[in-house]
Amino acid sequence: QVQLVESGGGLVQAGGSLRLSCAASGRSISYYAVGWFRQAPGKEREFVSRTNSNGNTYLADSVKGRFTISRDNAKNTVYLQMNSLKPEDTAIYYCEAKWDLLGSYSGSLYDYWGQGTQVTVSS
């Protein structure tokens, strides 16, 4: 079992920055893909970013150039640095983990997820 706890959300003005953390426990995330998703009120869950176990990273087009994902396996933590935030980035952000031995997982179904952290960007 993997337990995930997100933190770092909050209220920020447009153009500001936040860094979200996803702290894992129970197992090492070294062989897990970890993804960030978000869900705004009345909208579907949306992919934001992913880091595979081999270190490859992916970003949704809507956040490219503004967000960066990174992982620190020694700390069992994945980070999402969010810069140049926009009101449309407002959502609950969730991190999710999926076993990824080969470093190739690219699906949307994950095995573990956290409780989420609220990000609110004011205009």
mmCIF file of C-alpha atoms in Angstrom:
data_model
loop_
_atom_site.group_PDB
_atom_site.id
_atom_site.type_symbol
_atom_site.label_atom_id
_atom_site.label_comp_id
_atom_site.label_asym_id
_atom_site.label_seq_id
_atom_site.Cartn_x
_atom_site.Cartn_y
_atom_site.Cartn_z
ATOM 1 C CA GLN A 1 0.000 0.000 0.000
ATOM 2 C CA VAL A 2 1.092 3.533 -0.751
ATOM 3 C CA GLN A 3 -0.235 6.465 1.188
ATOM 4 C CA LEU A 4 -0.046 9.874 -0.478
ATOM 5 C CA VAL A 5 -0.416 13.245 1.196
ATOM 6 C CA GLU A 6 -0.543 16.458 -0.807
ATOM 7 C CA SER A 7 0.380 19.836 0.617
ATOM 8 C CA GLY A 8 1.308 23.315 -0.529
ATOM 9 C CA GLY A 9 -1.989 24.520 -1.896
ATOM 10 C CA GLY A 10 -3.474 27.875 -1.042
ATOM 11 C CA LEU A 11 -4.766 31.184 -2.310
ATOM 12 C CA VAL A 12 -2.537 33.143 -4.687
ATOM 13 C CA GLN A 13 -2.975 36.029 -7.058
ATOM 14 C CA ALA A 14 -2.756 35.538 -10.793
ATOM 15 C CA GLY A 15 0.861 35.464 -11.872
ATOM 16 C CA GLY A 16 1.983 34.012 -8.565
ATOM 17 C CA SER A 17 3.587 30.690 -7.738
ATOM 18 C CA LEU A 18 2.969 27.685 -5.545
ATOM 19 C CA ARG A 19 4.858 24.468 -5.003
ATOM 20 C CA LEU A 20 2.804 21.393 -4.289
ATOM 21 C CA SER A 21 4.300 18.385 -2.549
ATOM 22 C CA CYS A 22 3.161 14.796 -2.661
ATOM 23 C CA ALA A 23 4.687 12.858 0.207
ATOM 24 C CA ALA A 24 4.473 9.090 -0.063
ATOM 25 C CA SER A 25 4.712 6.485 2.674
ATOM 26 C CA GLY A 26 4.297 2.755 2.912
ATOM 27 C CA ARG A 27 6.512 1.960 -0.072
ATOM 28 C CA SER A 28 9.266 3.613 -2.018
ATOM 29 C CA ILE A 29 7.976 5.522 -5.032
ATOM 30 C CA SER A 30 11.130 4.677 -6.988
ATOM 31 C CA TYR A 31 9.230 2.210 -9.178
ATOM 32 C CA TYR A 32 6.012 4.169 -9.354
ATOM 33 C CA ALA A 33 4.726 6.667 -11.854
ATOM 34 C CA VAL A 34 3.333 9.642 -9.981
ATOM 35 C CA GLY A 35 0.846 11.906 -11.627
ATOM 36 C CA TRP A 36 -0.808 15.162 -10.731
ATOM 37 C CA PHE A 37 -4.447 15.632 -11.651
ATOM 38 C CA ARG A 38 -6.845 18.420 -10.887
ATOM 39 C CA GLN A 39 -10.575 18.818 -10.708
ATOM 40 C CA ALA A 40 -12.424 22.092 -10.743
ATOM 41 C CA PRO A 41 -16.057 22.396 -9.604
ATOM 42 C CA GLY A 42 -18.386 21.037 -12.222
ATOM 43 C CA LYS A 43 -15.542 19.785 -14.392
ATOM 44 C CA GLU A 44 -13.974 16.411 -15.010
ATOM 45 C CA ARG A 45 -10.683 15.248 -13.594
ATOM 46 C CA GLU A 46 -7.869 16.614 -15.738
ATOM 47 C CA PHE A 47 -4.327 15.368 -16.222
ATOM 48 C CA VAL A 48 -1.709 17.950 -15.275
ATOM 49 C CA SER A 49 1.659 16.220 -15.142
ATOM 50 C CA ARG A 50 3.388 12.903 -14.646
ATOM 51 C CA THR A 51 6.814 11.628 -13.708
ATOM 52 C CA ASN A 52 7.582 8.034 -14.644
ATOM 53 C CA SER A 53 9.854 5.760 -12.629
ATOM 54 C CA ASN A 54 12.640 6.299 -15.181
ATOM 55 C CA GLY A 55 12.550 10.041 -14.534
ATOM 56 C CA ASN A 56 10.751 11.033 -17.713
ATOM 57 C CA THR A 57 8.276 13.829 -17.212
ATOM 58 C CA TYR A 58 5.159 14.946 -19.032
ATOM 59 C CA LEU A 59 3.021 18.047 -18.850
ATOM 60 C CA ALA A 60 -0.417 18.879 -20.167
ATOM 61 C CA ASP A 61 -0.369 21.475 -22.930
ATOM 62 C CA SER A 62 -2.290 23.879 -20.713
ATOM 63 C CA VAL A 63 0.552 24.055 -18.189
ATOM 64 C CA LYS A 64 3.642 23.682 -20.364
ATOM 65 C CA GLY A 65 6.106 26.469 -19.782
ATOM 66 C CA ARG A 66 4.537 27.263 -16.405
ATOM 67 C CA PHE A 67 4.592 24.052 -14.348
ATOM 68 C CA THR A 68 7.449 21.709 -13.586
ATOM 69 C CA ILE A 69 7.274 18.270 -12.004
ATOM 70 C CA SER A 70 10.152 16.699 -10.144
ATOM 71 C CA ARG A 71 10.745 13.780 -7.845
ATOM 72 C CA ASP A 72 13.090 13.114 -4.968
ATOM 73 C CA ASN A 73 13.123 9.376 -4.424
ATOM 74 C CA ALA A 74 15.319 9.737 -1.359
ATOM 75 C CA LYS A 75 12.595 11.824 0.271
ATOM 76 C CA ASN A 76 9.829 9.742 -1.307
ATOM 77 C CA THR A 77 8.267 12.968 -2.526
ATOM 78 C CA VAL A 78 7.103 14.416 -5.824
ATOM 79 C CA TYR A 79 6.801 18.142 -6.371
ATOM 80 C CA LEU A 80 4.770 20.289 -8.731
ATOM 81 C CA GLN A 81 6.193 23.777 -9.134
ATOM 82 C CA MET A 82 3.502 26.052 -10.507
ATOM 83 C CA ASN A 83 4.480 29.469 -11.840
ATOM 84 C CA SER A 84 2.536 32.166 -13.679
ATOM 85 C CA LEU A 85 -0.677 30.857 -12.209
ATOM 86 C CA LYS A 86 -3.957 31.739 -13.873
ATOM 87 C CA PRO A 87 -7.509 31.783 -12.481
ATOM 88 C CA GLU A 88 -8.287 28.760 -14.658
ATOM 89 C CA ASP A 89 -5.721 26.775 -12.661
ATOM 90 C CA THR A 90 -8.087 26.917 -9.697
ATOM 91 C CA ALA A 91 -8.945 23.357 -8.677
ATOM 92 C CA ILE A 92 -8.288 20.630 -6.172
ATOM 93 C CA TYR A 93 -4.981 19.005 -7.075
ATOM 94 C CA TYR A 94 -4.453 15.318 -6.439
ATOM 95 C CA CYS A 95 -1.347 13.201 -6.727
ATOM 96 C CA GLU A 96 -1.720 9.586 -7.742
ATOM 97 C CA ALA A 97 0.661 6.655 -7.973
ATOM 98 C CA LYS A 98 0.842 3.650 -10.281
ATOM 99 C CA TRP A 99 3.288 0.740 -10.305
ATOM 100 C CA ASP A 100 5.645 1.486 -13.198
ATOM 101 C CA LEU A 101 8.536 -0.977 -13.217
ATOM 102 C CA LEU A 102 9.456 -0.286 -16.847
ATOM 103 C CA GLY A 103 9.003 3.458 -16.688
ATOM 104 C CA SER A 104 6.470 3.438 -19.473
ATOM 105 C CA TYR A 105 3.094 3.934 -17.824
ATOM 106 C CA SER A 106 0.985 6.517 -19.636
ATOM 107 C CA GLY A 107 -2.559 5.620 -18.702
ATOM 108 C CA SER A 108 -5.094 7.521 -16.674
ATOM 109 C CA LEU A 109 -5.858 4.866 -14.082
ATOM 110 C CA TYR A 110 -3.809 4.952 -10.915
ATOM 111 C CA ASP A 111 -3.781 2.684 -7.898
ATOM 112 C CA TYR A 112 -3.312 5.178 -5.101
ATOM 113 C CA TRP A 113 -4.271 8.786 -4.576
ATOM 114 C CA GLY A 114 -4.219 11.412 -1.871
ATOM 115 C CA GLN A 115 -6.924 13.589 -0.385
ATOM 116 C CA GLY A 116 -6.072 16.579 -2.556
ATOM 117 C CA THR A 117 -5.004 20.135 -1.902
ATOM 118 C CA GLN A 118 -6.980 23.216 -2.917
ATOM 119 C CA VAL A 119 -5.377 25.757 -5.231
ATOM 120 C CA THR A 120 -7.236 29.014 -5.726
ATOM 121 C CA VAL A 121 -5.947 31.687 -8.083
ATOM 122 C CA SER A 122 -7.587 35.083 -7.853
ATOM 123 C CA SER A 123 -7.731 37.493 -10.774
#
